[in-house]
mmCIF file of C-alpha atoms in Angstrom:
data_model
loop_
_atom_site.group_PDB
_atom_site.id
_atom_site.type_symbol
_atom_site.label_atom_id
_atom_site.label_comp_id
_atom_site.label_asym_id
_atom_site.label_seq_id
_atom_site.Cartn_x
_atom_site.Cartn_y
_atom_site.Cartn_z
ATOM 1 C CA MET A 31 252.839 121.105 155.855
ATOM 2 C CA THR A 32 248.957 121.078 156.110
ATOM 3 C CA VAL A 33 247.384 124.174 156.843
ATOM 4 C CA VAL A 34 245.974 124.677 160.397
ATOM 5 C CA ALA A 35 242.493 124.601 159.039
ATOM 6 C CA ILE A 36 241.104 121.566 156.879
ATOM 7 C CA SER A 37 238.930 122.991 154.445
ATOM 8 C CA LYS A 38 235.348 123.891 154.512
ATOM 9 C CA PHE A 39 232.141 124.085 156.374
ATOM 10 C CA ALA A 40 230.563 121.165 158.273
ATOM 11 C CA LEU A 41 227.138 120.817 157.809
ATOM 12 C CA LEU A 42 225.184 118.531 160.250
ATOM 13 C CA SER A 43 224.671 115.585 157.735
ATOM 14 C CA ARG A 44 228.156 115.872 156.105
ATOM 15 C CA PRO A 45 230.666 113.144 156.190
ATOM 16 C CA THR A 46 233.988 114.177 157.799
ATOM 17 C CA PRO A 47 236.915 112.578 156.638
ATOM 18 C CA LEU A 48 238.744 115.500 156.465
ATOM 19 C CA GLY A 49 237.835 116.976 159.822
ATOM 20 C CA ARG A 50 235.878 119.567 157.997
ATOM 21 C CA ILE A 51 233.470 119.447 160.924
ATOM 22 C CA ALA A 52 235.840 121.718 162.941
ATOM 23 C CA LEU A 53 235.274 124.780 160.744
ATOM 24 C CA CYS A 54 231.882 126.544 161.197
ATOM 25 C CA PHE A 55 229.519 124.895 163.581
ATOM 26 C CA ILE A 56 229.199 128.233 165.436
ATOM 27 C CA TYR A 57 227.961 129.823 162.176
ATOM 28 C CA LEU A 58 225.685 127.044 161.102
ATOM 29 C CA LEU A 59 222.079 126.531 161.992
ATOM 30 C CA SER A 60 220.234 123.104 161.274
ATOM 31 C CA ILE A 61 216.741 123.694 160.058
ATOM 32 C CA VAL A 62 215.919 120.000 160.872
ATOM 33 C CA GLY A 63 212.735 120.887 162.513
ATOM 34 C CA GLY A 64 229.486 148.971 140.097
ATOM 35 C CA CYS A 65 231.166 146.751 137.662
ATOM 36 C CA SER A 66 229.933 146.091 134.230
ATOM 37 C CA GLU A 67 231.869 142.954 133.182
ATOM 38 C CA PRO A 68 229.586 139.741 132.800
ATOM 39 C CA LYS A 69 230.092 136.728 134.837
ATOM 40 C CA VAL A 70 231.708 133.750 133.547
ATOM 41 C CA GLN A 71 229.048 131.807 131.419
ATOM 42 C CA GLU A 72 230.776 128.370 130.897
ATOM 43 C CA PRO A 73 230.894 126.025 133.777
ATOM 44 C CA ILE A 74 234.482 125.557 135.024
ATOM 45 C CA ARG A 75 235.781 122.449 136.885
ATOM 46 C CA SER A 76 239.440 122.924 138.254
ATOM 47 C CA PHE A 77 240.735 120.856 141.162
ATOM 48 C CA ASN A 78 244.429 121.367 141.504
ATOM 49 C CA ALA A 79 244.668 117.894 142.509
ATOM 50 C CA VAL A 80 242.744 118.061 145.688
ATOM 51 C CA THR A 81 239.292 116.225 144.856
ATOM 52 C CA GLU A 82 237.850 113.918 142.382
ATOM 53 C CA PRO A 83 235.389 115.146 139.479
ATOM 54 C CA SER A 84 231.829 115.356 140.594
ATOM 55 C CA SER A 85 232.603 115.315 144.245
ATOM 56 C CA ARG A 86 229.892 117.249 145.691
ATOM 57 C CA ILE A 87 227.432 116.741 148.804
ATOM 58 C CA ARG A 88 223.828 117.604 148.050
ATOM 59 C CA TYR A 89 221.049 118.371 150.624
ATOM 60 C CA PRO A 90 217.490 117.541 150.376
ATOM 61 C CA ALA A 91 215.250 120.428 149.828
ATOM 62 C CA THR A 92 213.391 119.473 153.053
ATOM 63 C CA GLY A 93 216.340 119.827 155.259
ATOM 64 C CA TYR A 94 218.726 122.518 153.585
ATOM 65 C CA PRO A 95 221.187 123.921 156.333
ATOM 66 C CA GLU A 96 221.796 127.596 156.826
ATOM 67 C CA LEU A 97 224.864 129.882 157.330
ATOM 68 C CA LEU A 98 224.330 132.570 159.856
ATOM 69 C CA LEU A 99 225.914 135.957 158.815
ATOM 70 C CA PRO A 100 227.248 138.491 161.339
ATOM 71 C CA ASN A 101 224.235 140.743 160.750
ATOM 72 C CA GLY A 102 221.730 137.804 161.702
ATOM 73 C CA GLU A 103 220.760 137.003 158.092
ATOM 74 C CA LYS A 104 220.710 133.457 157.071
ATOM 75 C CA ARG A 105 221.980 131.874 153.894
ATOM 76 C CA VAL A 106 220.700 128.575 152.601
ATOM 77 C CA VAL A 107 223.261 125.874 151.531
ATOM 78 C CA ARG A 108 221.929 123.489 149.046
ATOM 79 C CA SER A 109 225.287 121.753 148.250
ATOM 80 C CA MET A 110 229.035 121.597 149.171
ATOM 81 C CA LEU A 111 232.222 120.616 147.697
ATOM 82 C CA ASN A 112 233.331 117.322 149.278
ATOM 83 C CA ILE A 113 237.042 117.843 149.796
ATOM 84 C CA LYS A 114 238.839 114.368 150.075
ATOM 85 C CA LYS A 115 242.087 115.565 151.223
ATOM 86 C CA PRO A 116 243.682 118.103 153.694
ATOM 87 C CA MET A 117 244.150 121.336 151.814
ATOM 88 C CA MET A 118 247.746 123.023 151.968
ATOM 89 C CA PHE A 119 248.756 126.515 151.167
ATOM 90 C CA GLY A 120 248.325 127.167 147.376
ATOM 91 C CA ASP A 121 245.662 124.347 147.071
ATOM 92 C CA TYR A 122 242.155 125.272 145.684
ATOM 93 C CA VAL A 123 238.985 123.571 144.410
ATOM 94 C CA TRP A 124 236.643 125.034 141.908
ATOM 95 C CA ASP A 125 233.681 123.219 140.483
ATOM 96 C CA GLU A 126 230.932 125.012 139.094
ATOM 97 C CA VAL A 127 229.447 122.237 136.675
ATOM 98 C CA ALA A 128 225.721 121.714 137.055
ATOM 99 C CA THR A 129 225.181 124.670 139.537
ATOM 100 C CA PRO A 130 222.623 127.394 138.404
ATOM 101 C CA ALA A 131 222.984 131.001 138.074
ATOM 102 C CA GLY A 132 221.915 132.994 141.151
ATOM 103 C CA LEU A 133 223.151 134.936 144.285
ATOM 104 C CA THR A 134 226.888 134.878 144.368
ATOM 105 C CA TRP A 135 228.821 135.506 147.529
ATOM 106 C CA VAL A 136 231.981 134.866 149.529
ATOM 107 C CA ARG A 137 232.595 133.823 152.927
ATOM 108 C CA ILE A 138 235.863 134.029 154.422
ATOM 109 C CA ASP A 139 236.968 132.387 157.827
ATOM 110 C CA LEU A 140 240.153 133.914 159.192
ATOM 111 C CA GLY A 141 240.469 131.444 161.962
ATOM 112 C CA HIS A 142 240.744 128.560 159.658
ATOM 113 C CA GLN A 143 242.381 130.479 156.824
ATOM 114 C CA THR A 144 239.540 129.491 154.293
ATOM 115 C CA LEU A 145 237.509 131.184 151.707
ATOM 116 C CA SER A 146 234.248 129.712 150.332
ATOM 117 C CA VAL A 147 232.396 130.889 147.057
ATOM 118 C CA PHE A 148 228.673 130.227 146.926
ATOM 119 C CA ARG A 149 226.346 130.530 143.886
ATOM 120 C CA ALA A 150 222.566 130.022 144.138
ATOM 121 C CA GLY A 151 223.380 128.206 147.576
ATOM 122 C CA HIS A 152 225.920 126.018 146.048
ATOM 123 C CA GLU A 153 229.459 125.979 147.018
ATOM 124 C CA ILE A 154 231.600 126.206 143.759
ATOM 125 C CA GLY A 155 234.901 127.110 144.962
ATOM 126 C CA THR A 156 237.210 127.018 148.114
ATOM 127 C CA THR A 157 240.891 127.936 148.851
ATOM 128 C CA VAL A 158 243.447 128.379 151.541
ATOM 129 C CA ILE A 159 244.106 132.085 152.063
ATOM 130 C CA LEU A 160 246.341 134.564 153.557
ATOM 131 C CA TYR A 161 245.485 137.254 155.721
ATOM 132 C CA GLY A 162 246.563 140.381 157.643
ATOM 133 C CA THR A 163 248.875 140.376 160.608
ATOM 134 C CA ASP A 164 248.224 141.670 164.202
ATOM 135 C CA GLY A 165 249.798 145.073 163.064
ATOM 136 C CA LYS A 166 247.562 145.162 159.918
ATOM 137 C CA PRO A 167 244.618 142.979 160.847
ATOM 138 C CA THR A 168 241.890 142.051 157.965
ATOM 139 C CA PRO A 169 238.649 143.405 159.204
ATOM 140 C CA THR A 170 235.517 141.343 159.796
ATOM 141 C CA GLY A 171 231.998 141.985 158.676
ATOM 142 C CA ILE A 172 229.954 142.152 155.433
ATOM 143 C CA PHE A 173 231.577 144.072 152.596
ATOM 144 C CA PRO A 174 230.365 144.774 149.124
ATOM 145 C CA VAL A 175 232.817 144.456 146.220
ATOM 146 C CA LEU A 176 233.478 148.244 145.571
ATOM 147 C CA PHE A 177 235.860 147.929 142.478
ATOM 148 C CA LYS A 178 237.353 145.506 140.123
ATOM 149 C CA ALA A 179 240.746 145.415 138.418
ATOM 150 C CA ARG A 180 242.332 142.662 136.478
ATOM 151 C CA THR A 181 245.826 144.264 137.123
ATOM 152 C CA HIS A 182 246.580 146.631 139.961
ATOM 153 C CA ARG A 183 249.586 147.762 141.605
ATOM 154 C CA SER A 184 249.444 148.945 145.315
ATOM 155 C CA THR A 185 251.087 152.461 145.604
ATOM 156 C CA LEU A 186 251.253 152.267 149.258
ATOM 157 C CA TYR A 187 253.167 148.934 149.219
ATOM 158 C CA ASP A 188 254.414 148.729 145.631
ATOM 159 C CA ALA A 189 253.066 145.466 145.039
ATOM 160 C CA GLN A 190 251.250 143.827 142.260
ATOM 161 C CA MET A 191 247.795 142.759 143.200
ATOM 162 C CA PRO A 192 246.212 140.779 140.044
ATOM 163 C CA PHE A 193 242.576 140.198 139.841
ATOM 164 C CA MET A 194 241.726 142.591 142.785
ATOM 165 C CA LEU A 195 238.338 142.859 144.359
ATOM 166 C CA ARG A 196 238.238 146.115 146.536
ATOM 167 C CA LEU A 197 236.241 145.685 149.839
ATOM 168 C CA THR A 198 237.137 148.961 151.705
ATOM 169 C CA GLU A 199 237.637 152.548 150.835
ATOM 170 C CA ASP A 200 241.242 152.272 152.414
ATOM 171 C CA GLY A 201 242.322 149.405 150.203
ATOM 172 C CA VAL A 202 241.572 145.997 151.726
ATOM 173 C CA ALA A 203 241.039 143.639 148.875
ATOM 174 C CA ILE A 204 240.904 140.100 147.660
ATOM 175 C CA HIS A 205 243.731 139.382 145.177
ATOM 176 C CA ALA A 206 246.099 136.996 143.781
ATOM 177 C CA SER A 207 249.020 136.248 145.936
ATOM 178 C CA ASN A 208 251.870 133.817 146.567
ATOM 179 C CA VAL A 209 249.932 131.831 149.294
ATOM 180 C CA ARG A 210 252.622 130.076 151.291
ATOM 181 C CA GLU A 211 253.360 128.987 154.915
ATOM 182 C CA GLY A 212 254.489 131.774 157.187
ATOM 183 C CA SER A 213 253.288 134.607 154.770
ATOM 184 C CA ALA A 214 250.830 137.308 155.706
ATOM 185 C CA THR A 215 249.186 140.392 154.086
ATOM 186 C CA HIS A 216 248.786 143.888 155.226
ATOM 187 C CA GLY A 217 245.037 143.423 155.679
ATOM 188 C CA CYS A 218 244.113 141.990 152.286
ATOM 189 C CA ILE A 219 243.011 138.373 151.432
ATOM 190 C CA GLY A 220 245.589 136.717 149.350
ATOM 191 C CA VAL A 221 244.430 133.615 147.155
ATOM 192 C CA PRO A 222 246.206 131.616 144.585
ATOM 193 C CA LEU A 223 246.440 133.102 141.000
ATOM 194 C CA ALA A 224 244.443 130.624 139.200
ATOM 195 C CA PHE A 225 241.605 130.830 141.942
ATOM 196 C CA ALA A 226 241.858 134.557 141.877
ATOM 197 C CA LYS A 227 241.063 134.640 138.218
ATOM 198 C CA LEU A 228 237.991 132.351 138.449
ATOM 199 C CA LEU A 229 236.740 134.308 141.572
ATOM 200 C CA TYR A 230 237.166 137.422 139.479
ATOM 201 C CA GLY A 231 235.030 136.334 136.743
ATOM 202 C CA GLN A 232 232.167 135.371 139.019
ATOM 203 C CA MET A 233 232.141 138.439 141.238
ATOM 204 C CA ARG A 234 230.326 141.930 140.253
ATOM 205 C CA GLY A 235 230.481 145.190 141.999
ATOM 206 C CA GLY A 236 227.901 145.125 145.039
ATOM 207 C CA ASP A 237 228.255 141.215 145.523
ATOM 208 C CA GLN A 238 228.813 140.634 149.209
ATOM 209 C CA VAL A 239 232.022 139.179 150.948
ATOM 210 C CA VAL A 240 231.562 137.993 154.405
ATOM 211 C CA ILE A 241 234.599 137.808 156.792
ATOM 212 C CA VAL A 242 234.336 136.205 160.143
#
């Protein structure tokens, strides 16, 4: 079954074959008028059968859209992945080919169960997520990566959390999970294992994760 949200952000000039236009209009404004591990250096393209290679929407420098963060800050978007099919639980897209080095950050949309990774204004990865239940909700806001661990076991829940990126002192993190329909977390963000590994290679201590 298709996940409730179709994938990604909707910029004003982007085509909408997937209904991506439903995702983030309320966060988008048109402008028409510490961890020591190095980041991944080699470009990676991994599609998980969701897109075709070189599938990207690029915006002209004279009209970059912007994403509005909860604190009022605006982030320029230079290009987006062009998702051609509805994303399902366990699906992800990663394409960092021909994207420059630069500020790396993550945007998580709980309402649409999606996560996007941006580097230098270019979306390089996206996936469908799991998040917290009403009893253990995922917090919203802007969080720096506090700590990274390739292998981690939660002592509270006795559960493995591979490629963990901790966001809060009380243990909320992004980590690999079995992303399937009907599942939830205790407040963390669960992503597919292959995607978690790629994300882990990109993020450093202090990089921001925005949850809305």
